[in-house]
PDB file of C-alpha atoms and ligand atoms in Angstrom:
ATOM      1  CA  UNK A   1       0.199  -0.032  -0.018  1.00 90.00           C
ATOM      2  CA  UNK A   2       1.519   3.221  -1.048  1.00 94.00           C
ATOM      3  CA  UNK A   3       0.685   6.655   1.098  1.00 95.00           C
ATOM      4  CA  UNK A   4       1.075  10.221   0.022  1.00 95.00           C
ATOM      5  CA  UNK A   5       3.734  11.543   2.594  1.00 95.00           C
ATOM      6  CA  UNK A   6       1.601  14.709   3.174  1.00 95.00           C
ATOM      7  CA  UNK A   7      -1.788  13.967   3.330  1.00 95.00           C
ATOM      8  CA  UNK A   8      -1.218   9.617   4.192  1.00 94.00           C
ATOM      9  CA  UNK A   9      -3.950   8.675   1.780  1.00 94.00           C
ATOM     10  CA  UNK A  10      -3.391   6.002  -0.622  1.00 93.00           C
ATOM     11  CA  UNK A  11      -2.251   6.803  -3.783  1.00 95.00           C
ATOM     12  CA  UNK A  12      -1.168   4.416  -6.709  1.00 95.00           C
ATOM     13  CA  UNK A  13       2.500   3.732  -6.945  1.00 93.00           C
ATOM     14  CA  UNK A  14       2.883   5.985 -10.282  1.00 93.00           C
ATOM     15  CA  UNK A  15       1.780   9.039  -8.326  1.00 94.00           C
ATOM     16  CA  UNK A  16       5.775   9.922  -7.350  1.00 91.00           C
ATOM     17  CA  UNK A  17       6.723  12.563  -9.172  1.00 94.00           C
ATOM     18  CA  UNK A  18       3.138  14.038 -10.021  1.00 96.00           C
ATOM     19  CA  UNK A  19       0.184  15.733  -8.027  1.00 96.00           C
ATOM     20  CA  UNK A  20      -1.669  13.646  -5.410  1.00 97.00           C
ATOM     21  CA  UNK A  21      -5.280  13.473  -6.163  1.00 97.00           C
ATOM     22  CA  UNK A  22      -5.846  14.098  -2.490  1.00 97.00           C
ATOM     23  CA  UNK A  23      -3.959  16.857  -1.286  1.00 97.00           C
ATOM     24  CA  UNK A  24      -2.898  18.034  -4.916  1.00 96.00           C
ATOM     25  CA  UNK A  25       0.918  18.485  -3.680  1.00 96.00           C
ATOM     26  CA  UNK A  26       3.204  17.418  -6.201  1.00 96.00           C
ATOM     27  CA  UNK A  27       4.593  14.264  -4.636  1.00 95.00           C
ATOM     28  CA  UNK A  28       8.748  15.238  -4.724  1.00 93.00           C
ATOM     29  CA  UNK A  29       9.691  12.720  -1.650  1.00 88.00           C
ATOM     30  CA  UNK A  30       9.499   9.106  -1.784  1.00 90.00           C
ATOM     31  CA  UNK A  31       6.143   7.469  -1.488  1.00 94.00           C
ATOM     32  CA  UNK A  32       5.199   5.678   1.776  1.00 92.00           C
ATOM     33  CA  UNK A  33       5.235   2.079   1.428  1.00 91.00           C
ATOM     34  CA  UNK A  34       3.152   0.941   4.611  1.00 85.00           C
ATOM     35  CA  UNK A  35       1.551  -2.504   4.707  1.00 84.00           C
ATOM     36  CA  UNK A  36      -0.927  -1.895   6.971  1.00 77.00           C
ATOM     37  CA  UNK A  37      -4.212  -0.059   6.453  1.00 73.00           C
ATOM     38  CA  UNK A  38      -3.783   3.240   8.703  1.00 69.00           C
ATOM     39  CA  UNK A  39      -7.451   3.986   9.982  1.00 76.00           C
ATOM     40  CA  UNK A  40      -5.908   6.246  12.798  1.00 90.00           C
ATOM     41  CA  UNK A  41      -7.351   9.920  12.586  1.00 95.00           C
ATOM     42  CA  UNK A  42      -6.812  13.244  14.387  1.00 95.00           C
ATOM     43  CA  UNK A  43      -8.934  16.308  14.202  1.00 96.00           C
ATOM     44  CA  UNK A  44      -7.212  19.138  11.854  1.00 95.00           C
ATOM     45  CA  UNK A  45      -6.004  22.036  14.071  1.00 92.00           C
ATOM     46  CA  UNK A  46      -7.678  24.679  11.717  1.00 95.00           C
ATOM     47  CA  UNK A  47     -10.726  23.106  10.120  1.00 97.00           C
ATOM     48  CA  UNK A  48     -11.528  20.279  12.574  1.00 97.00           C
ATOM     49  CA  UNK A  49     -12.190  17.963   9.912  1.00 97.00           C
ATOM     50  CA  UNK A  50     -10.586  14.399  10.470  1.00 96.00           C
ATOM     51  CA  UNK A  51      -7.466  13.591   8.611  1.00 96.00           C
ATOM     52  CA  UNK A  52      -4.774  10.792   8.957  1.00 95.00           C
ATOM     53  CA  UNK A  53      -3.199  10.763  12.166  1.00 93.00           C
ATOM     54  CA  UNK A  54       0.396  10.779  10.809  1.00 91.00           C
ATOM     55  CA  UNK A  55      -0.747  13.808   8.103  1.00 94.00           C
ATOM     56  CA  UNK A  56       1.299  16.871   7.965  1.00 94.00           C
ATOM     57  CA  UNK A  57      -0.642  18.522   5.296  1.00 96.00           C
ATOM     58  CA  UNK A  58      -4.445  19.010   5.599  1.00 97.00           C
ATOM     59  CA  UNK A  59      -6.246  18.382   2.558  1.00 97.00           C
ATOM     60  CA  UNK A  60      -9.428  19.967   3.291  1.00 97.00           C
ATOM     61  CA  UNK A  61      -8.121  23.465   4.485  1.00 97.00           C
ATOM     62  CA  UNK A  62      -4.601  23.171   2.463  1.00 95.00           C
ATOM     63  CA  UNK A  63      -2.644  24.059   5.744  1.00 94.00           C
ATOM     64  CA  UNK A  64       0.668  22.365   6.975  1.00 94.00           C
ATOM     65  CA  UNK A  65       0.480  20.830  10.377  1.00 91.00           C
ATOM     66  CA  UNK A  66       3.894  19.804  11.227  1.00 74.00           C
ATOM     67  CA  UNK A  67       5.075  22.936  12.511  1.00 66.00           C
ATOM     68  CA  UNK A  68       2.396  23.283  15.159  1.00 54.00           C
ATOM     69  CA  UNK A  69       2.669  19.974  17.230  1.00 54.00           C
ATOM     70  CA  UNK A  70       5.138  21.354  19.714  1.00 52.00           C
ATOM     71  CA  UNK A  71       3.380  24.545  20.496  1.00 52.00           C
ATOM     72  CA  UNK A  72       0.245  23.266  21.073  1.00 51.00           C
ATOM     73  CA  UNK A  73       1.633  20.464  23.704  1.00 53.00           C
ATOM     74  CA  UNK A  74       3.600  23.117  25.334  1.00 53.00           C
ATOM     75  CA  UNK A  75      -0.107  25.005  26.043  1.00 53.00           C
ATOM     76  CA  UNK A  76       0.371  28.330  27.877  1.00 53.00           C
ATOM     77  CA  UNK A  77       3.940  28.869  27.346  1.00 53.00           C
ATOM     78  CA  UNK A  78       4.371  31.904  25.185  1.00 53.00           C
ATOM     79  CA  UNK A  79       7.992  32.515  24.873  1.00 52.00           C
ATOM     80  CA  UNK A  80       9.111  33.945  21.428  1.00 51.00           C
TER      81      UNK A  80
HETATM   82 ZN1   ZN B   1      -1.694  13.867  -0.386  1.00 53.12          ZN
HETATM   83 ZN1   ZN B   2      -7.660  21.344   8.123  1.00 53.12          ZN
END
């Protein structure tokens, strides 16, 4: 099973180097090869829609999520 490295939705192997049909990003990184169906979901920080848990890009509101993870966990600390 191949997954988009950004939105973690299933894609076909020939998607590499092309646009992801789900999140519309050009897949320049390697496709993820995962042997099991990943059904874990999380709510997008921006729009609240359910996206794949490991995803770093929300296909619904088109935001990148990876930069936020740390600051959310350190809730209340407002340095910098
Ligand atoms: Zn994608
Ligand atoms: Zn979103």
